[in-house]
């Protein structure tokens, strides 16, 4: 099947699929979750082999994947996500009668999805982008990630099985293999209506530019990662030095540091720097090297470390050991805030278990740091409540710079729920007004449409009088079921 | 004040202004509405002189402007627009405790707004874009439209007066005059976080490209107009020939055809074409020429007519009379569907009271027409209910192509409410997932932020336990006050 044919098939499927009820779409997604679960014994070994991730992690990730599928199944079965809004007619209004206007979200059309290397299941073939697009009512053209081709093919087979079993047109999901040229051709195709991407900044930015240059520009939801800074306040650190050192290092090194939310940057007050450095150095000693996702990623990791080793502003607490190129060993360097502020290169994301500890002295320096900070997925503040009392200005600046601001715990471990925001100002994503994790992710693949004076029998159920779906609707400005 | 200084002043004002309560922002907007009203006697003559629009229309437009300001004032005073969402903590969850995550919309930062020539008040200096950005909590840098400089300056003075009277920093609104180079410099400035624009396709697309090429790309909400097709079905037309002809012509020629929703394209079945053409020709005779907004717009109108006159596919029912170049006289041409489909040039928007009547013969032709249609702000369907019964496929295709689908009345007259969607697929806008009219317009200038385990006393009131603002919130997936 060539690219034109697959998009035509997707478009044809779309005009059928978008009319399914939420219950039907939900049932299809539930079938998919069951089928994936029933193929666990085949999927897990493939993913382990292709990603170098341990079996326990992959088993957990499959659970996260099917859990996510069920969340979106429930979301569309319940149905309120369409933001149904009814402004009733007022024929008697002066000077002009008021029309009946009803608004809801409608799916965009065929969506191109690029999976992530670091989540061969949860952010790949049947991952968050694919599932939220399918849940919204959009067919998906999925470009397989070259780092885990067999896993991707197997999961695609499961999706095809679910489609057949549910009696849906095969065009709602297409699995495409190929190089960068194939990915570009997919994004450029006139029938593509949106792009989902999780991966490197270079990759995401290239797709964003390509999509903007089309005759019809389309949105690119690229989640490109960030360094997820942690800001430590003196009293908090003084009281919890060892506990926080442990929390930081375990978040940094989780999955060999291959998470988009792992904290690669930590700001520590000078008064506590020595104690904290000692504690994290000890923690680092306990972390064994482990294989990275694939040799290319390990190579890029060591190249970045080497690049930073040429910078004299950095003092190395631990240098990564490129003994076996597949292994990502941990690394940590220290830098003074004044030096860090001077050059934005120190904000470069290093994908892997490397962190920079920035030592600051004054609150003025802290403000200057935040002003210079790039957009981030997350920022974490470790402070005693009393230390934040007069910090409204700083907190405001921090909010400007991220999609999620944490006051406890660590940024890794992204909860899948209604309030999650996994997306932040550029360059962490190309679409800060969207999230790629949680219920709101579905909204990336829909747009509002207003239906004015549409006959009742033609209206979608979500907008009909009497609310036959029993969903939450905004009627005359108030929420009602 | 140079551009750097004005953005620094806006950014500084932002960090103050974003922390105002909805009540305070609402009070400021109400003060602004009052001040505009109190200067009506000065504003109206200026706008009449600079726009050539009649006094009655401008008086009405000022009412629409202050009405819109009050709508956004009420919206932010009520407060639910921030989409407050609370996923409470669950410390006992297995295998890992669940954090407390709360999400709401937060303003983006300084916004650059370009006003429209055709609404010197309602879509200009204190128009929808400016007011929805201010309501969201964003400072506005407003680039004055060269077609009505004095009106713009006067309204800007009113805004400054409202700012002073409300004790707010002057940086929340800046009025900038200048040419295209100044507009480009504003969009390129690193502190600009979004752009609002209403105007031509060329202008909107240029800003969209410019904003995408910035080091930090920013969203451009450009409403670039469309031809707003009307689809007539045979039975409906047969029964209502004269009434619909009258409705069509009065919508087409309203404000000398200078509305972004005026219907420049009407599809008529061959069986009814003769009768309908006769009726609209008669209606056209009753429409007097009237001055357009400015000579440049009239020139462009006649240039477009002249361009189309060179196309032999068109048969002219009425040719515009360029007797006085400032006057926009009506024009109408007829074309067969088969010819219309062949060349997308026939979809070009002509800003003014020109329409193309496309004669179609079969339902297959109708489908082909819709498949070839560009994205539109609105599409109108005039059909008997019985004629739409088996037209689900066609209706689906129509939904793909517009932001608002009407089944009665005419597309001009855009209601300002919760369900309004004034925005459609490209090229009608650069952001089909947003609206530039109605309550949702505020959301263009905000993005979600998640606050994880934030101490209660630091949380914004919208997210505090006990819901002190009494707003609609999504708590654990259900709406509650």
Short mmCIF file of N, CA and C in Angstrom, two decimals, chain B residues 302-434:
data_model
loop_
_atom_site.label_atom_id
_atom_site.label_comp_id
_atom_site.label_asym_id
_atom_site.label_seq_id
_atom_site.Cartn_x
_atom_site.Cartn_y
_atom_site.Cartn_z
N UNK B 302 -12.26 45.81 -6.77
CA UNK B 302 -12.42 45.90 -8.22
C UNK B 302 -11.35 45.11 -8.97
N UNK B 303 -10.15 45.05 -8.39
CA UNK B 303 -9.11 44.23 -9.01
C UNK B 303 -9.53 42.76 -9.06
N UNK B 304 -10.13 42.29 -7.98
CA UNK B 304 -10.57 40.89 -7.94
C UNK B 304 -11.67 40.63 -8.95
N UNK B 305 -12.62 41.56 -9.02
CA UNK B 305 -13.72 41.42 -9.99
C UNK B 305 -13.12 41.34 -11.40
N UNK B 306 -12.18 42.24 -11.66
CA UNK B 306 -11.56 42.29 -12.98
C UNK B 306 -10.84 40.97 -13.28
N UNK B 307 -10.16 40.46 -12.27
CA UNK B 307 -9.48 39.18 -12.43
C UNK B 307 -10.48 38.10 -12.84
N UNK B 308 -11.60 38.04 -12.14
CA UNK B 308 -12.59 37.00 -12.45
C UNK B 308 -13.26 37.25 -13.81
N UNK B 309 -13.34 38.52 -14.22
CA UNK B 309 -13.95 38.81 -15.52
C UNK B 309 -13.17 38.18 -16.67
N UNK B 310 -11.91 37.90 -16.44
CA UNK B 310 -11.10 37.27 -17.49
C UNK B 310 -11.37 35.77 -17.60
N UNK B 311 -12.15 35.23 -16.68
CA UNK B 311 -12.41 33.78 -16.70
C UNK B 311 -13.70 33.51 -17.46
N UNK B 312 -13.58 32.78 -18.54
CA UNK B 312 -14.75 32.56 -19.39
C UNK B 312 -15.77 31.60 -18.79
N UNK B 313 -15.37 30.87 -17.70
CA UNK B 313 -16.34 29.97 -17.07
C UNK B 313 -17.48 30.74 -16.39
N UNK B 314 -17.23 32.03 -16.12
CA UNK B 314 -18.21 32.81 -15.37
C UNK B 314 -19.15 33.57 -16.30
N UNK B 315 -20.43 33.49 -15.99
CA UNK B 315 -21.41 34.31 -16.70
C UNK B 315 -21.87 35.38 -15.71
N UNK B 316 -21.80 36.64 -16.11
CA UNK B 316 -22.04 37.72 -15.15
C UNK B 316 -23.51 38.12 -15.10
N UNK B 317 -24.07 38.01 -13.94
CA UNK B 317 -25.44 38.46 -13.73
C UNK B 317 -25.42 39.97 -13.48
N UNK B 318 -24.43 40.39 -12.73
CA UNK B 318 -24.25 41.83 -12.47
C UNK B 318 -22.76 42.10 -12.27
N UNK B 319 -22.25 43.09 -12.97
CA UNK B 319 -20.84 43.46 -12.84
C UNK B 319 -20.73 44.70 -11.97
N UNK B 320 -19.76 44.69 -11.07
CA UNK B 320 -19.58 45.84 -10.19
C UNK B 320 -19.20 47.06 -11.02
N UNK B 321 -19.66 48.19 -10.57
CA UNK B 321 -19.44 49.42 -11.32
C UNK B 321 -18.40 50.29 -10.61
N UNK B 322 -17.19 50.35 -11.16
CA UNK B 322 -16.13 51.06 -10.44
C UNK B 322 -16.16 52.57 -10.67
N UNK B 323 -17.34 53.09 -10.81
CA UNK B 323 -17.59 54.50 -11.08
C UNK B 323 -16.84 55.41 -10.10
N UNK B 324 -17.11 55.20 -8.81
CA UNK B 324 -16.35 55.90 -7.79
C UNK B 324 -15.55 54.84 -7.05
N UNK B 325 -14.27 55.01 -7.06
CA UNK B 325 -13.45 53.90 -6.57
C UNK B 325 -13.69 53.61 -5.10
N UNK B 326 -14.16 54.55 -4.36
CA UNK B 326 -14.40 54.32 -2.94
C UNK B 326 -15.65 53.47 -2.73
N UNK B 327 -16.54 53.43 -3.74
CA UNK B 327 -17.81 52.73 -3.57
C UNK B 327 -17.72 51.25 -3.93
N UNK B 328 -18.30 50.43 -3.08
CA UNK B 328 -18.34 49.02 -3.41
C UNK B 328 -19.71 48.68 -3.96
N UNK B 329 -19.83 48.52 -5.25
CA UNK B 329 -21.13 48.13 -5.77
C UNK B 329 -21.18 46.61 -5.85
N UNK B 330 -22.37 46.05 -5.89
CA UNK B 330 -22.52 44.60 -5.82
C UNK B 330 -22.17 43.95 -7.16
N UNK B 331 -21.83 42.67 -7.10
CA UNK B 331 -21.52 41.93 -8.32
C UNK B 331 -21.88 40.46 -8.10
N UNK B 332 -22.30 39.81 -9.19
CA UNK B 332 -22.71 38.42 -9.08
C UNK B 332 -22.40 37.69 -10.39
N UNK B 333 -21.79 36.51 -10.25
CA UNK B 333 -21.50 35.73 -11.45
C UNK B 333 -21.98 34.31 -11.24
N UNK B 334 -22.30 33.65 -12.35
CA UNK B 334 -22.79 32.27 -12.29
C UNK B 334 -21.76 31.35 -12.91
N UNK B 335 -21.65 30.14 -12.36
CA UNK B 335 -20.70 29.17 -12.91
C UNK B 335 -21.29 27.77 -12.75
N UNK B 336 -20.96 26.87 -13.69
CA UNK B 336 -21.43 25.49 -13.58
C UNK B 336 -20.52 24.73 -12.62
N UNK B 337 -21.09 23.84 -11.83
CA UNK B 337 -20.33 23.11 -10.81
C UNK B 337 -19.10 22.42 -11.40
N UNK B 338 -19.26 21.80 -12.57
CA UNK B 338 -18.15 21.06 -13.17
C UNK B 338 -16.94 21.99 -13.38
N UNK B 339 -17.21 23.23 -13.80
CA UNK B 339 -16.12 24.19 -14.00
C UNK B 339 -15.56 24.67 -12.66
N UNK B 340 -16.47 24.90 -11.73
CA UNK B 340 -16.04 25.41 -10.42
C UNK B 340 -15.08 24.42 -9.73
N UNK B 341 -15.42 23.14 -9.83
CA UNK B 341 -14.62 22.11 -9.16
C UNK B 341 -13.20 22.07 -9.71
N UNK B 342 -13.07 22.35 -11.01
CA UNK B 342 -11.77 22.16 -11.68
C UNK B 342 -10.68 23.11 -11.19
N UNK B 343 -11.05 24.27 -10.66
CA UNK B 343 -10.02 25.26 -10.34
C UNK B 343 -10.32 25.93 -8.99
N UNK B 344 -9.38 25.77 -8.06
CA UNK B 344 -9.61 26.31 -6.72
C UNK B 344 -9.60 27.83 -6.68
N UNK B 345 -9.21 28.45 -7.78
CA UNK B 345 -9.19 29.91 -7.79
C UNK B 345 -10.61 30.46 -7.58
N UNK B 346 -11.61 29.65 -7.94
CA UNK B 346 -12.99 30.11 -7.77
C UNK B 346 -13.42 30.13 -6.29
N UNK B 347 -12.52 29.70 -5.42
CA UNK B 347 -12.80 29.75 -3.98
C UNK B 347 -12.15 30.97 -3.32
N UNK B 348 -11.46 31.76 -4.11
CA UNK B 348 -10.75 32.92 -3.59
C UNK B 348 -11.75 33.89 -2.94
N UNK B 349 -11.40 34.37 -1.74
CA UNK B 349 -12.29 35.34 -1.10
C UNK B 349 -12.15 36.71 -1.77
N UNK B 350 -13.27 37.28 -2.15
CA UNK B 350 -13.29 38.66 -2.62
C UNK B 350 -13.92 39.48 -1.51
N UNK B 351 -13.15 40.35 -0.90
CA UNK B 351 -13.65 41.12 0.23
C UNK B 351 -14.56 42.23 -0.30
N UNK B 352 -15.85 42.04 -0.14
CA UNK B 352 -16.82 42.98 -0.67
C UNK B 352 -18.08 42.22 -1.08
N UNK B 353 -19.02 42.94 -1.71
CA UNK B 353 -20.34 42.36 -1.97
C UNK B 353 -20.40 41.64 -3.32
N UNK B 354 -19.48 40.69 -3.50
CA UNK B 354 -19.47 39.87 -4.71
C UNK B 354 -19.78 38.42 -4.33
N UNK B 355 -20.64 37.78 -5.12
CA UNK B 355 -20.89 36.35 -4.87
C UNK B 355 -20.85 35.57 -6.17
N UNK B 356 -20.53 34.29 -6.01
CA UNK B 356 -20.55 33.37 -7.12
C UNK B 356 -21.70 32.40 -6.87
N UNK B 357 -22.53 32.23 -7.87
CA UNK B 357 -23.62 31.26 -7.76
C UNK B 357 -23.22 30.04 -8.59
N UNK B 358 -23.08 28.91 -7.92
CA UNK B 358 -22.61 27.69 -8.59
C UNK B 358 -23.81 26.78 -8.83
N UNK B 359 -24.02 26.40 -10.07
CA UNK B 359 -25.17 25.57 -10.42
C UNK B 359 -24.75 24.10 -10.47
N UNK B 360 -25.39 23.28 -9.62
CA UNK B 360 -25.04 21.85 -9.60
C UNK B 360 -26.23 21.03 -10.08
N UNK B 361 -25.93 19.82 -10.59
CA UNK B 361 -27.00 19.00 -11.16
C UNK B 361 -27.34 17.78 -10.32
N UNK B 362 -26.30 17.11 -9.80
CA UNK B 362 -26.57 15.83 -9.13
C UNK B 362 -26.01 15.84 -7.72
N UNK B 363 -26.42 14.82 -6.95
CA UNK B 363 -25.88 14.68 -5.60
C UNK B 363 -24.40 14.32 -5.61
N UNK B 364 -24.01 13.57 -6.65
CA UNK B 364 -22.59 13.21 -6.78
C UNK B 364 -21.75 14.48 -6.96
N UNK B 365 -22.27 15.39 -7.75
CA UNK B 365 -21.58 16.66 -7.97
C UNK B 365 -21.47 17.44 -6.65
N UNK B 366 -22.55 17.39 -5.88
CA UNK B 366 -22.57 18.08 -4.59
C UNK B 366 -21.46 17.53 -3.68
N UNK B 367 -21.34 16.20 -3.64
CA UNK B 367 -20.30 15.58 -2.82
C UNK B 367 -18.92 16.01 -3.30
N UNK B 368 -18.74 16.04 -4.60
CA UNK B 368 -17.45 16.42 -5.17
C UNK B 368 -17.11 17.87 -4.81
N UNK B 369 -18.11 18.70 -4.85
CA UNK B 369 -17.93 20.11 -4.47
C UNK B 369 -17.42 20.19 -3.03
N UNK B 370 -18.10 19.48 -2.14
CA UNK B 370 -17.74 19.59 -0.72
C UNK B 370 -16.35 19.03 -0.47
N UNK B 371 -16.02 17.93 -1.16
CA UNK B 371 -14.68 17.36 -1.00
C UNK B 371 -13.60 18.36 -1.39
N UNK B 372 -13.91 19.21 -2.38
CA UNK B 372 -12.91 20.16 -2.88
C UNK B 372 -12.91 21.49 -2.15
N UNK B 373 -13.84 21.63 -1.23
CA UNK B 373 -14.00 22.93 -0.56
C UNK B 373 -12.86 23.21 0.43
N UNK B 374 -12.37 24.44 0.42
CA UNK B 374 -11.41 24.88 1.45
C UNK B 374 -12.09 24.95 2.83
N UNK B 375 -11.26 25.05 3.86
CA UNK B 375 -11.79 25.28 5.21
C UNK B 375 -12.48 26.63 5.31
N UNK B 376 -13.59 26.68 6.02
CA UNK B 376 -14.43 27.87 6.09
C UNK B 376 -14.80 28.20 7.54
N UNK B 377 -15.05 29.49 7.81
CA UNK B 377 -15.60 29.85 9.11
C UNK B 377 -17.00 29.26 9.26
N UNK B 378 -17.81 29.40 8.23
CA UNK B 378 -19.19 28.91 8.30
C UNK B 378 -19.59 28.23 7.00
N UNK B 379 -20.53 27.31 7.12
CA UNK B 379 -21.25 26.76 5.97
C UNK B 379 -22.72 26.76 6.36
N UNK B 380 -23.57 27.13 5.40
CA UNK B 380 -25.01 27.17 5.66
C UNK B 380 -25.71 26.17 4.74
N UNK B 381 -26.63 25.42 5.32
CA UNK B 381 -27.40 24.46 4.54
C UNK B 381 -28.87 24.89 4.57
N UNK B 382 -29.41 25.16 3.38
CA UNK B 382 -30.84 25.47 3.29
C UNK B 382 -31.53 24.27 2.67
N UNK B 383 -32.21 23.51 3.53
CA UNK B 383 -32.87 22.29 3.06
C UNK B 383 -34.10 22.03 3.90
N UNK B 384 -35.10 21.39 3.31
CA UNK B 384 -36.20 20.86 4.11
C UNK B 384 -35.64 19.72 4.97
N UNK B 385 -36.19 19.54 6.17
CA UNK B 385 -35.70 18.47 7.03
C UNK B 385 -35.70 17.13 6.29
N UNK B 386 -36.77 16.92 5.48
CA UNK B 386 -36.89 15.64 4.77
C UNK B 386 -35.77 15.46 3.74
N UNK B 387 -35.22 16.55 3.24
CA UNK B 387 -34.15 16.45 2.24
C UNK B 387 -32.80 16.06 2.86
N UNK B 388 -32.72 16.15 4.18
CA UNK B 388 -31.44 15.84 4.85
C UNK B 388 -31.41 14.45 5.47
N UNK B 389 -32.55 13.76 5.40
CA UNK B 389 -32.68 12.50 6.12
C UNK B 389 -31.59 11.49 5.77
N UNK B 390 -31.27 11.38 4.48
CA UNK B 390 -30.27 10.38 4.09
C UNK B 390 -28.95 11.02 3.72
N UNK B 391 -28.69 12.18 4.30
CA UNK B 391 -27.50 12.93 3.90
C UNK B 391 -26.42 12.95 4.98
N UNK B 392 -26.38 11.91 5.83
CA UNK B 392 -25.39 11.89 6.90
C UNK B 392 -23.97 12.04 6.36
N UNK B 393 -23.69 11.36 5.25
CA UNK B 393 -22.34 11.41 4.70
C UNK B 393 -21.97 12.84 4.27
N UNK B 394 -22.91 13.47 3.56
CA UNK B 394 -22.68 14.85 3.14
C UNK B 394 -22.51 15.78 4.34
N UNK B 395 -23.37 15.60 5.34
CA UNK B 395 -23.28 16.45 6.54
C UNK B 395 -21.94 16.27 7.24
N UNK B 396 -21.46 15.03 7.27
CA UNK B 396 -20.15 14.77 7.86
C UNK B 396 -19.05 15.50 7.10
N UNK B 397 -19.13 15.43 5.79
CA UNK B 397 -18.13 16.13 4.97
C UNK B 397 -18.19 17.63 5.22
N UNK B 398 -19.40 18.16 5.33
CA UNK B 398 -19.55 19.60 5.58
C UNK B 398 -18.94 19.99 6.92
N UNK B 399 -19.15 19.15 7.93
CA UNK B 399 -18.57 19.43 9.26
C UNK B 399 -17.04 19.48 9.19
N UNK B 400 -16.46 18.65 8.32
CA UNK B 400 -15.00 18.65 8.18
C UNK B 400 -14.48 19.99 7.71
N UNK B 401 -15.34 20.74 7.05
CA UNK B 401 -14.87 21.91 6.32
C UNK B 401 -15.15 23.24 7.00
N UNK B 402 -15.77 23.22 8.18
CA UNK B 402 -16.12 24.52 8.78
C UNK B 402 -16.09 24.50 10.30
N UNK B 403 -16.17 25.70 10.87
CA UNK B 403 -16.25 25.85 12.31
C UNK B 403 -17.68 25.99 12.80
N UNK B 404 -18.56 26.47 11.93
CA UNK B 404 -19.97 26.64 12.32
C UNK B 404 -20.84 26.23 11.14
N UNK B 405 -21.80 25.37 11.41
CA UNK B 405 -22.68 24.84 10.37
C UNK B 405 -24.10 25.29 10.70
N UNK B 406 -24.71 26.05 9.76
CA UNK B 406 -26.04 26.63 10.02
C UNK B 406 -27.10 25.94 9.19
N UNK B 407 -28.29 25.83 9.76
CA UNK B 407 -29.41 25.21 9.06
C UNK B 407 -30.59 26.15 8.85
N UNK B 408 -30.43 27.37 9.35
CA UNK B 408 -31.45 28.40 9.17
C UNK B 408 -30.71 29.72 9.12
N UNK B 409 -31.35 30.71 8.54
CA UNK B 409 -30.79 32.05 8.60
C UNK B 409 -29.52 32.18 7.79
N UNK B 410 -28.76 33.21 8.13
CA UNK B 410 -27.57 33.56 7.35
C UNK B 410 -26.34 33.59 8.25
N UNK B 411 -25.16 33.45 7.65
CA UNK B 411 -23.95 33.35 8.50
C UNK B 411 -23.52 34.67 9.15
N UNK B 412 -23.88 35.82 8.55
CA UNK B 412 -23.52 37.09 9.20
C UNK B 412 -24.33 37.23 10.48
N UNK B 413 -23.76 37.98 11.44
CA UNK B 413 -24.41 38.14 12.75
C UNK B 413 -23.88 37.03 13.65
N UNK B 414 -22.71 37.24 14.21
CA UNK B 414 -22.04 36.19 14.99
C UNK B 414 -22.40 36.39 16.47
N UNK B 415 -23.19 35.48 16.98
CA UNK B 415 -23.67 35.55 18.37
C UNK B 415 -22.47 35.44 19.34
N UNK B 416 -22.48 36.26 20.39
CA UNK B 416 -21.40 36.18 21.39
C UNK B 416 -21.91 35.39 22.59
N UNK B 417 -21.52 34.12 22.69
CA UNK B 417 -22.01 33.30 23.80
C UNK B 417 -21.05 32.17 24.10
N UNK B 418 -21.54 31.17 24.85
CA UNK B 418 -20.69 30.05 25.23
C UNK B 418 -20.50 29.05 24.09
N UNK B 419 -21.53 28.88 23.26
CA UNK B 419 -21.48 27.84 22.24
C UNK B 419 -20.94 28.34 20.90
N UNK B 420 -20.66 29.64 20.81
CA UNK B 420 -20.19 30.16 19.52
C UNK B 420 -18.82 29.60 19.17
N UNK B 421 -18.65 29.22 17.91
CA UNK B 421 -17.35 28.86 17.38
C UNK B 421 -17.12 29.73 16.15
N UNK B 422 -16.24 30.72 16.32
CA UNK B 422 -15.89 31.58 15.18
C UNK B 422 -14.43 31.29 14.85
N UNK B 423 -14.26 30.28 14.04
CA UNK B 423 -12.93 29.77 13.71
C UNK B 423 -13.18 28.49 12.97
N UNK B 424 -12.38 28.23 11.95
CA UNK B 424 -12.59 27.01 11.19
C UNK B 424 -11.28 26.51 10.63
N UNK B 425 -11.35 25.39 9.90
CA UNK B 425 -10.13 24.81 9.34
C UNK B 425 -9.39 25.81 8.45
N UNK B 426 -8.09 25.65 8.36
CA UNK B 426 -7.27 26.45 7.49
C UNK B 426 -7.81 26.33 6.06
N UNK B 427 -7.85 27.39 5.25
CA UNK B 427 -7.25 28.71 5.47
C UNK B 427 -8.15 29.74 6.14
N UNK B 428 -9.32 29.33 6.68
CA UNK B 428 -10.15 30.35 7.31
C UNK B 428 -9.49 30.88 8.59
N UNK B 429 -8.75 30.03 9.29
CA UNK B 429 -7.95 30.48 10.43
C UNK B 429 -6.65 29.66 10.47
N UNK B 430 -5.72 30.10 11.31
CA UNK B 430 -4.51 29.30 11.54
C UNK B 430 -4.65 28.44 12.79
N UNK B 431 -5.81 28.49 13.46
CA UNK B 431 -5.96 27.75 14.73
C UNK B 431 -7.39 27.25 14.86
N UNK B 432 -7.75 26.20 14.10
CA UNK B 432 -9.14 25.72 14.06
C UNK B 432 -9.65 25.24 15.42
N UNK B 433 -8.75 24.97 16.36
CA UNK B 433 -9.19 24.52 17.68
C UNK B 433 -9.50 25.68 18.61
N UNK B 434 -9.63 26.87 18.06
CA UNK B 434 -9.94 28.03 18.91
C UNK B 434 -11.02 28.86 18.25
#
